[in-house]
PDB file of C-alpha atoms in Angstrom:
ATOM      1  CA  UNK A 206       6.282  22.536  -5.982  1.00 92.00           C
ATOM      2  CA  UNK A 207       8.074  22.234  -2.141  1.00 96.00           C
ATOM      3  CA  UNK A 208       4.091  20.135  -0.469  1.00 97.00           C
ATOM      4  CA  UNK A 209       3.458  19.105  -3.537  1.00 97.00           C
ATOM      5  CA  UNK A 210       7.048  16.583  -3.660  1.00 98.00           C
ATOM      6  CA  UNK A 211       6.596  16.055  -0.167  1.00 98.00           C
ATOM      7  CA  UNK A 212       3.479  14.504  -0.435  1.00 98.00           C
ATOM      8  CA  UNK A 213       5.159  12.022  -3.192  1.00 98.00           C
ATOM      9  CA  UNK A 214       7.185  11.088  -1.160  1.00 98.00           C
ATOM     10  CA  UNK A 215       4.844  10.202   1.333  1.00 98.00           C
ATOM     11  CA  UNK A 216       3.586   8.024  -1.290  1.00 98.00           C
ATOM     12  CA  UNK A 217       6.936   6.360  -2.472  1.00 98.00           C
ATOM     13  CA  UNK A 218       7.714   3.022  -2.571  1.00 98.00           C
ATOM     14  CA  UNK A 219      10.741   3.423  -2.667  1.00 98.00           C
ATOM     15  CA  UNK A 220      12.874   0.432  -5.583  1.00 98.00           C
ATOM     16  CA  UNK A 221      15.597  -1.707  -6.404  1.00 98.00           C
ATOM     17  CA  UNK A 222      14.428  -4.418  -8.311  1.00 97.00           C
ATOM     18  CA  UNK A 223      17.994  -4.772 -10.141  1.00 96.00           C
ATOM     19  CA  UNK A 224      19.927  -8.571 -11.381  1.00 96.00           C
ATOM     20  CA  UNK A 225      22.910  -7.244  -8.896  1.00 97.00           C
ATOM     21  CA  UNK A 226      21.361  -6.162  -6.608  1.00 98.00           C
ATOM     22  CA  UNK A 227      23.047  -7.112  -2.863  1.00 98.00           C
ATOM     23  CA  UNK A 228      23.352  -6.913   1.357  1.00 98.00           C
ATOM     24  CA  UNK A 229      24.769  -3.824   1.301  1.00 98.00           C
ATOM     25  CA  UNK A 230      22.744  -1.878  -1.488  1.00 98.00           C
ATOM     26  CA  UNK A 231      18.813  -2.480   0.247  1.00 98.00           C
ATOM     27  CA  UNK A 232      21.062  -1.628   3.118  1.00 98.00           C
ATOM     28  CA  UNK A 233      21.412   1.268   1.719  1.00 98.00           C
ATOM     29  CA  UNK A 234      18.687   1.553  -0.109  1.00 98.00           C
ATOM     30  CA  UNK A 235      16.806   1.561   3.809  1.00 98.00           C
ATOM     31  CA  UNK A 236      18.271   4.319   4.930  1.00 98.00           C
ATOM     32  CA  UNK A 237      17.722   7.234   1.693  1.00 98.00           C
ATOM     33  CA  UNK A 238      13.807   5.501   2.671  1.00 98.00           C
ATOM     34  CA  UNK A 239      13.725   7.854   5.433  1.00 97.00           C
ATOM     35  CA  UNK A 240      15.369  10.473   7.480  1.00 96.00           C
ATOM     36  CA  UNK A 241      15.382  14.956   7.762  1.00 95.00           C
ATOM     37  CA  UNK A 242      12.895  15.168   4.796  1.00 95.00           C
ATOM     38  CA  UNK A 243      10.461  12.366   6.279  1.00 96.00           C
ATOM     39  CA  UNK A 244      10.062   9.168   5.434  1.00 98.00           C
ATOM     40  CA  UNK A 245       8.882   7.708   1.957  1.00 98.00           C
ATOM     41  CA  UNK A 246       5.346   4.966   2.226  1.00 98.00           C
ATOM     42  CA  UNK A 247       7.370   2.201   1.379  1.00 98.00           C
ATOM     43  CA  UNK A 248      10.688   0.165   0.329  1.00 98.00           C
ATOM     44  CA  UNK A 249       9.809  -2.759  -2.859  1.00 98.00           C
ATOM     45  CA  UNK A 250      12.863  -4.948  -2.895  1.00 98.00           C
ATOM     46  CA  UNK A 251      13.642  -8.508  -4.120  1.00 98.00           C
ATOM     47  CA  UNK A 252      12.078 -11.637  -1.796  1.00 98.00           C
ATOM     48  CA  UNK A 253      14.905 -12.783  -0.759  1.00 98.00           C
ATOM     49  CA  UNK A 254      15.678  -9.266   0.544  1.00 99.00           C
ATOM     50  CA  UNK A 255      12.354  -8.770   2.521  1.00 98.00           C
ATOM     51  CA  UNK A 256      14.126 -10.137   5.917  1.00 98.00           C
ATOM     52  CA  UNK A 257      17.257  -8.265   5.439  1.00 98.00           C
ATOM     53  CA  UNK A 258      14.841  -4.902   4.524  1.00 98.00           C
ATOM     54  CA  UNK A 259      12.258  -5.572   7.550  1.00 98.00           C
ATOM     55  CA  UNK A 260      15.544  -5.452  10.124  1.00 98.00           C
ATOM     56  CA  UNK A 261      17.009  -2.600   8.845  1.00 98.00           C
ATOM     57  CA  UNK A 262      13.830   0.256   8.540  1.00 98.00           C
ATOM     58  CA  UNK A 263      12.385  -1.339  12.329  1.00 98.00           C
ATOM     59  CA  UNK A 264      11.205   1.683  14.722  1.00 97.00           C
ATOM     60  CA  UNK A 265      10.538   3.243  10.850  1.00 98.00           C
ATOM     61  CA  UNK A 266       7.126   3.524   9.816  1.00 96.00           C
ATOM     62  CA  UNK A 267       8.157   2.269   5.993  1.00 98.00           C
ATOM     63  CA  UNK A 268       6.930  -0.494   4.832  1.00 98.00           C
ATOM     64  CA  UNK A 269       8.752  -3.515   3.067  1.00 99.00           C
ATOM     65  CA  UNK A 270       6.665  -4.083  -0.549  1.00 98.00           C
ATOM     66  CA  UNK A 271       7.645  -7.416  -2.346  1.00 98.00           C
ATOM     67  CA  UNK A 272       6.712  -8.568  -5.887  1.00 98.00           C
ATOM     68  CA  UNK A 273       5.698 -11.649  -6.720  1.00 98.00           C
ATOM     69  CA  UNK A 274       5.524 -13.229 -10.106  1.00 98.00           C
ATOM     70  CA  UNK A 275       7.851 -10.872 -11.152  1.00 98.00           C
ATOM     71  CA  UNK A 276       8.709  -9.701 -13.933  1.00 98.00           C
ATOM     72  CA  UNK A 277       7.448 -12.207 -16.667  1.00 97.00           C
ATOM     73  CA  UNK A 278       3.623 -12.159 -15.186  1.00 98.00           C
ATOM     74  CA  UNK A 279       3.434 -16.033 -15.887  1.00 98.00           C
ATOM     75  CA  UNK A 280       1.208 -19.429 -15.357  1.00 98.00           C
ATOM     76  CA  UNK A 281       2.552 -20.684 -12.525  1.00 98.00           C
ATOM     77  CA  UNK A 282       0.609 -20.240  -9.761  1.00 98.00           C
ATOM     78  CA  UNK A 283       1.312 -22.508  -6.795  1.00 98.00           C
ATOM     79  CA  UNK A 284       5.622 -21.464  -7.781  1.00 98.00           C
ATOM     80  CA  UNK A 285       2.810 -17.205  -7.121  1.00 98.00           C
ATOM     81  CA  UNK A 286       1.915 -18.975  -3.600  1.00 98.00           C
ATOM     82  CA  UNK A 287       4.866 -20.596  -2.142  1.00 98.00           C
ATOM     83  CA  UNK A 288       6.567 -17.545  -3.375  1.00 98.00           C
ATOM     84  CA  UNK A 289       3.692 -14.854  -1.401  1.00 98.00           C
ATOM     85  CA  UNK A 290       3.515 -17.755   1.076  1.00 98.00           C
ATOM     86  CA  UNK A 291       7.114 -17.185   1.809  1.00 98.00           C
ATOM     87  CA  UNK A 292       7.966 -13.421   1.966  1.00 98.00           C
ATOM     88  CA  UNK A 293       5.108 -13.122   3.893  1.00 98.00           C
ATOM     89  CA  UNK A 294       6.338 -15.198   6.803  1.00 98.00           C
ATOM     90  CA  UNK A 295       9.291 -13.142   5.653  1.00 98.00           C
ATOM     91  CA  UNK A 296       8.070 -10.378   7.080  1.00 98.00           C
ATOM     92  CA  UNK A 297       6.431  -8.332   3.713  1.00 98.00           C
ATOM     93  CA  UNK A 298       3.052  -6.065   5.116  1.00 98.00           C
ATOM     94  CA  UNK A 299       2.837  -5.972   1.193  1.00 99.00           C
ATOM     95  CA  UNK A 300       2.799  -7.903  -1.865  1.00 99.00           C
ATOM     96  CA  UNK A 301       3.550  -6.610  -5.356  1.00 98.00           C
ATOM     97  CA  UNK A 302       1.764  -9.532  -7.878  1.00 99.00           C
ATOM     98  CA  UNK A 303       2.099  -9.700 -11.381  1.00 98.00           C
ATOM     99  CA  UNK A 304      -1.218 -10.520 -13.549  1.00 98.00           C
ATOM    100  CA  UNK A 305      -0.421 -13.012 -16.075  1.00 98.00           C
ATOM    101  CA  UNK A 306      -0.854 -11.148 -19.119  1.00 98.00           C
ATOM    102  CA  UNK A 307      -0.085 -12.574 -21.681  1.00 97.00           C
ATOM    103  CA  UNK A 308      -2.359 -15.252 -20.980  1.00 98.00           C
ATOM    104  CA  UNK A 309      -5.124 -12.558 -20.854  1.00 98.00           C
ATOM    105  CA  UNK A 310      -4.236 -11.144 -24.080  1.00 97.00           C
ATOM    106  CA  UNK A 311      -4.717 -13.793 -25.183  1.00 97.00           C
ATOM    107  CA  UNK A 312      -8.232 -14.974 -23.675  1.00 97.00           C
ATOM    108  CA  UNK A 313      -6.919 -16.848 -20.856  1.00 98.00           C
ATOM    109  CA  UNK A 314      -8.245 -14.584 -18.423  1.00 98.00           C
ATOM    110  CA  UNK A 315      -8.831 -17.776 -15.791  1.00 98.00           C
ATOM    111  CA  UNK A 316      -5.240 -18.464 -15.694  1.00 98.00           C
ATOM    112  CA  UNK A 317      -5.533 -14.801 -14.987  1.00 98.00           C
ATOM    113  CA  UNK A 318      -7.952 -15.003 -12.104  1.00 98.00           C
ATOM    114  CA  UNK A 319      -7.181 -17.676 -10.672  1.00 98.00           C
ATOM    115  CA  UNK A 320      -3.672 -15.753  -9.911  1.00 98.00           C
ATOM    116  CA  UNK A 321      -4.671 -13.549  -8.498  1.00 98.00           C
ATOM    117  CA  UNK A 322      -7.387 -15.363  -6.750  1.00 98.00           C
ATOM    118  CA  UNK A 323      -4.456 -17.436  -4.746  1.00 98.00           C
ATOM    119  CA  UNK A 324      -2.231 -14.733  -4.354  1.00 98.00           C
ATOM    120  CA  UNK A 325      -5.171 -12.610  -2.285  1.00 98.00           C
ATOM    121  CA  UNK A 326      -5.802 -15.546  -0.501  1.00 98.00           C
ATOM    122  CA  UNK A 327      -2.306 -16.216   0.276  1.00 98.00           C
ATOM    123  CA  UNK A 328      -1.534 -12.480   1.493  1.00 96.00           C
ATOM    124  CA  UNK A 329      -4.356 -12.037   3.262  1.00 94.00           C
ATOM    125  CA  UNK A 330      -4.799  -9.364   6.100  1.00 95.00           C
ATOM    126  CA  UNK A 331      -2.220  -7.790   3.594  1.00 98.00           C
ATOM    127  CA  UNK A 332      -2.093  -4.827   0.985  1.00 98.00           C
ATOM    128  CA  UNK A 333      -1.623  -7.362  -2.352  1.00 99.00           C
ATOM    129  CA  UNK A 334      -0.867  -4.970  -5.198  1.00 99.00           C
ATOM    130  CA  UNK A 335      -1.785  -6.976  -8.715  1.00 99.00           C
ATOM    131  CA  UNK A 336       0.331  -4.873 -12.009  1.00 98.00           C
ATOM    132  CA  UNK A 337      -1.198  -5.002 -14.941  1.00 98.00           C
ATOM    133  CA  UNK A 338       1.672  -3.908 -17.396  1.00 98.00           C
ATOM    134  CA  UNK A 339      -0.492  -1.381 -19.542  1.00 98.00           C
ATOM    135  CA  UNK A 340       2.477  -0.402 -21.362  1.00 97.00           C
ATOM    136  CA  UNK A 341       2.656  -4.055 -22.818  1.00 98.00           C
ATOM    137  CA  UNK A 342      -1.619  -4.005 -22.332  1.00 97.00           C
ATOM    138  CA  UNK A 343      -1.078  -0.463 -24.522  1.00 88.00           C
ATOM    139  CA  UNK A 344      -5.203  -0.128 -25.554  1.00 95.00           C
ATOM    140  CA  UNK A 345      -7.213   1.975 -22.953  1.00 96.00           C
ATOM    141  CA  UNK A 346     -10.628  -0.644 -23.371  1.00 97.00           C
ATOM    142  CA  UNK A 347      -7.439  -4.152 -22.100  1.00 98.00           C
ATOM    143  CA  UNK A 348      -5.838  -1.877 -20.518  1.00 98.00           C
ATOM    144  CA  UNK A 349      -9.769  -0.971 -18.023  1.00 98.00           C
ATOM    145  CA  UNK A 350     -10.084  -4.402 -18.836  1.00 98.00           C
ATOM    146  CA  UNK A 351      -7.343  -5.782 -16.149  1.00 98.00           C
ATOM    147  CA  UNK A 352      -7.821  -3.552 -13.599  1.00 98.00           C
ATOM    148  CA  UNK A 353     -12.006  -4.186 -12.995  1.00 98.00           C
ATOM    149  CA  UNK A 354     -10.618  -7.990 -13.633  1.00 98.00           C
ATOM    150  CA  UNK A 355      -7.628  -7.705 -10.367  1.00 98.00           C
ATOM    151  CA  UNK A 356     -10.489  -5.667  -8.440  1.00 98.00           C
ATOM    152  CA  UNK A 357     -13.025  -8.250  -8.510  1.00 98.00           C
ATOM    153  CA  UNK A 358      -9.843 -10.379  -7.510  1.00 98.00           C
ATOM    154  CA  UNK A 359      -9.228  -8.622  -4.414  1.00 98.00           C
ATOM    155  CA  UNK A 360      -6.772  -5.979  -5.808  1.00 98.00           C
ATOM    156  CA  UNK A 361      -6.183  -3.101  -2.133  1.00 98.00           C
ATOM    157  CA  UNK A 362      -4.447  -1.066  -5.757  1.00 99.00           C
ATOM    158  CA  UNK A 363      -4.150  -0.891  -9.314  1.00 98.00           C
ATOM    159  CA  UNK A 364       0.003  -0.666 -10.425  1.00 98.00           C
ATOM    160  CA  UNK A 365       0.956   0.683 -13.919  1.00 98.00           C
ATOM    161  CA  UNK A 366       4.038  -1.696 -14.374  1.00 98.00           C
ATOM    162  CA  UNK A 367       7.627  -3.798 -13.841  1.00 98.00           C
ATOM    163  CA  UNK A 368       9.513  -0.984 -14.890  1.00 95.00           C
ATOM    164  CA  UNK A 369      11.137  -4.378 -16.576  1.00 96.00           C
ATOM    165  CA  UNK A 370       9.037  -3.082 -20.439  1.00 96.00           C
ATOM    166  CA  UNK A 371       9.447   0.139 -23.142  1.00 95.00           C
ATOM    167  CA  UNK A 372       6.815   1.600 -21.790  1.00 96.00           C
ATOM    168  CA  UNK A 373       6.562   2.141 -18.261  1.00 96.00           C
ATOM    169  CA  UNK A 374       3.853   4.515 -16.685  1.00 97.00           C
ATOM    170  CA  UNK A 375       2.564   6.579 -19.183  1.00 97.00           C
ATOM    171  CA  UNK A 376      -0.587   9.182 -17.823  1.00 98.00           C
ATOM    172  CA  UNK A 377      -2.675   7.680 -20.708  1.00 98.00           C
ATOM    173  CA  UNK A 378      -3.025   4.675 -17.964  1.00 98.00           C
ATOM    174  CA  UNK A 379      -2.959   6.356 -15.354  1.00 98.00           C
ATOM    175  CA  UNK A 380      -7.150   7.916 -16.428  1.00 98.00           C
ATOM    176  CA  UNK A 381      -8.132   4.624 -18.012  1.00 98.00           C
ATOM    177  CA  UNK A 382      -7.443   2.702 -13.687  1.00 98.00           C
ATOM    178  CA  UNK A 383      -8.042   4.845 -12.104  1.00 98.00           C
ATOM    179  CA  UNK A 384     -11.990   5.475 -14.052  1.00 98.00           C
ATOM    180  CA  UNK A 385     -11.891   2.457 -13.446  1.00 98.00           C
ATOM    181  CA  UNK A 386     -11.143   2.188  -9.119  1.00 98.00           C
ATOM    182  CA  UNK A 387     -14.007   5.234  -9.726  1.00 98.00           C
ATOM    183  CA  UNK A 388     -16.140   3.303 -11.633  1.00 98.00           C
ATOM    184  CA  UNK A 389     -16.433   0.244  -9.310  1.00 98.00           C
ATOM    185  CA  UNK A 390     -17.019   2.346  -5.979  1.00 98.00           C
ATOM    186  CA  UNK A 391     -14.160   0.654  -3.728  1.00 98.00           C
ATOM    187  CA  UNK A 392     -11.748   0.943  -2.156  1.00 98.00           C
ATOM    188  CA  UNK A 393      -8.662  -0.038  -4.368  1.00 98.00           C
ATOM    189  CA  UNK A 394      -5.534   2.296  -5.395  1.00 98.00           C
ATOM    190  CA  UNK A 395      -3.285   2.848  -7.933  1.00 99.00           C
ATOM    191  CA  UNK A 396       0.246   2.775  -8.107  1.00 98.00           C
ATOM    192  CA  UNK A 397       2.318   4.693 -10.697  1.00 98.00           C
ATOM    193  CA  UNK A 398       5.423   2.631 -11.721  1.00 98.00           C
ATOM    194  CA  UNK A 399       8.193   2.587 -14.044  1.00 94.00           C
ATOM    195  CA  UNK A 400       9.591   6.190 -16.062  1.00 92.00           C
ATOM    196  CA  UNK A 401       8.172   8.878 -12.826  1.00 97.00           C
ATOM    197  CA  UNK A 402      12.119  10.148 -12.377  1.00 96.00           C
ATOM    198  CA  UNK A 403      10.621  13.982 -11.955  1.00 98.00           C
ATOM    199  CA  UNK A 404       8.515  16.290  -9.398  1.00 98.00           C
ATOM    200  CA  UNK A 405       6.950  17.964 -12.326  1.00 98.00           C
ATOM    201  CA  UNK A 406       5.511  13.493 -13.882  1.00 98.00           C
ATOM    202  CA  UNK A 407       4.624  13.087  -9.646  1.00 98.00           C
ATOM    203  CA  UNK A 408       3.001  16.444  -9.877  1.00 98.00           C
ATOM    204  CA  UNK A 409       0.697  15.776 -13.999  1.00 98.00           C
ATOM    205  CA  UNK A 410       0.019  12.588 -12.055  1.00 98.00           C
ATOM    206  CA  UNK A 411      -1.767  13.491  -9.055  1.00 98.00           C
ATOM    207  CA  UNK A 412      -2.980  16.381 -10.829  1.00 98.00           C
ATOM    208  CA  UNK A 413      -5.001  13.149 -12.864  1.00 98.00           C
ATOM    209  CA  UNK A 414      -5.495  11.110  -8.947  1.00 98.00           C
ATOM    210  CA  UNK A 415      -7.143  15.116  -7.931  1.00 98.00           C
ATOM    211  CA  UNK A 416      -9.071  15.291 -11.354  1.00 98.00           C
ATOM    212  CA  UNK A 417     -10.829  11.680 -11.120  1.00 98.00           C
ATOM    213  CA  UNK A 418     -10.671  11.222  -7.101  1.00 98.00           C
ATOM    214  CA  UNK A 419     -11.602  14.130  -5.542  1.00 98.00           C
ATOM    215  CA  UNK A 420      -8.573  16.532  -4.441  1.00 95.00           C
ATOM    216  CA  UNK A 421      -8.892  14.456  -1.240  1.00 93.00           C
ATOM    217  CA  UNK A 422      -8.648  10.619  -2.639  1.00 98.00           C
ATOM    218  CA  UNK A 423      -4.137  10.518  -2.361  1.00 98.00           C
ATOM    219  CA  UNK A 424      -2.519   9.719   0.212  1.00 98.00           C
ATOM    220  CA  UNK A 425      -1.431   5.507   2.064  1.00 98.00           C
ATOM    221  CA  UNK A 426      -4.003   3.925   0.709  1.00 98.00           C
ATOM    222  CA  UNK A 427      -5.277   4.353  -2.258  1.00 98.00           C
ATOM    223  CA  UNK A 428      -1.450   5.760  -4.133  1.00 98.00           C
ATOM    224  CA  UNK A 429       2.220   5.081  -5.313  1.00 98.00           C
ATOM    225  CA  UNK A 430       4.744   6.130  -6.979  1.00 98.00           C
ATOM    226  CA  UNK A 431       7.111   3.205  -7.152  1.00 98.00           C
ATOM    227  CA  UNK A 432      10.023   4.470  -8.473  1.00 93.00           C
ATOM    228  CA  UNK A 433      13.826   4.914  -6.885  1.00 89.00           C
ATOM    229  CA  UNK A 434      15.719   7.527  -9.487  1.00 92.00           C
ATOM    230  CA  UNK A 435      13.071   9.663  -7.933  1.00 97.00           C
ATOM    231  CA  UNK A 436      13.849  10.311  -4.530  1.00 97.00           C
ATOM    232  CA  UNK A 437      16.153  12.893  -5.865  1.00 96.00           C
ATOM    233  CA  UNK A 438      14.043  15.033  -7.487  1.00 97.00           C
ATOM    234  CA  UNK A 439      10.989  15.116  -4.787  1.00 98.00           C
ATOM    235  CA  UNK A 440      14.386  15.767  -2.441  1.00 97.00           C
ATOM    236  CA  UNK A 441      16.116  18.936  -4.206  1.00 97.00           C
ATOM    237  CA  UNK A 442      12.184  20.412  -4.866  1.00 97.00           C
ATOM    238  CA  UNK A 443      12.002  19.732  -0.660  1.00 97.00           C
ATOM    239  CA  UNK A 444      15.360  22.230  -0.549  1.00 95.00           C
ATOM    240  CA  UNK A 445      17.071  19.449   0.774  1.00 93.00           C
ATOM    241  CA  UNK A 446      19.635  19.703  -1.217  1.00 67.00           C
ATOM    242  CA  UNK A 447      20.505  16.262  -3.137  1.00 47.00           C
ATOM    243  CA  UNK A 448      20.533  15.948  -7.099  1.00 45.00           C
ATOM    244  CA  UNK A 449      18.796  13.528  -9.043  1.00 43.00           C
ATOM    245  CA  UNK A 450      20.839  11.199  -9.338  1.00 43.00           C
ATOM    246  CA  UNK A 451      19.979   8.180 -12.666  1.00 40.00           C
ATOM    247  CA  UNK A 452      17.353   6.066 -12.460  1.00 40.00           C
ATOM    248  CA  UNK A 453      18.608   2.125 -10.799  1.00 40.00           C
ATOM    249  CA  UNK A 454      15.941  -0.030 -11.508  1.00 44.00           C
ATOM    250  CA  UNK A 455      12.624   1.214 -11.568  1.00 51.00           C
TER     251      UNK A 455
END
């Protein structure tokens, strides 16, 4: 389990997307992203904290991710592009954009497609993760269709959830999304976000990825966990003595 925990930690987007986030909390978050245990893949913060996180993580191998069109997945393309452009200017390495999933569910695929394509253009050269909100889509066919659309629009990753809905990541959703990635034949990654809090849960997702995509597939550019509480469980499994704490925002 120690080896699995170390791998999962290297694939973690350490996340804080709370309404009461402050500069001090983001500084503390960034400090937790690297240490004697190694480092996480990224930190994920609100757009207003990107510049601060980038400065705090200078000289580390930790990327800075942020969220746009978040968490409601609205239809405002102009606002999403503006948010994305500013985040990139502030130093964001990765953009996690919410699919307009309500429009998508209502059959308005074009709105969803146009927003994703516009965001892809705005963050050209950067990693774009598309959050499909699988816990709301619920049906495997809808999840698969949203995943295919996201890949068609240039997603580097497809991501389960915002972490702001009653149902977040599930193994069933992960299975549907990974199958679509496999079928696409494209170098697209998967991100399990929301509700993954223990080493054992992380191991289940990595095992599923191994089964569908192959045992050497999961790496920083193909697999991520989006979580805040998971870090402590992983460190405990690695023997660093941290006790698991309650998740704070994911």
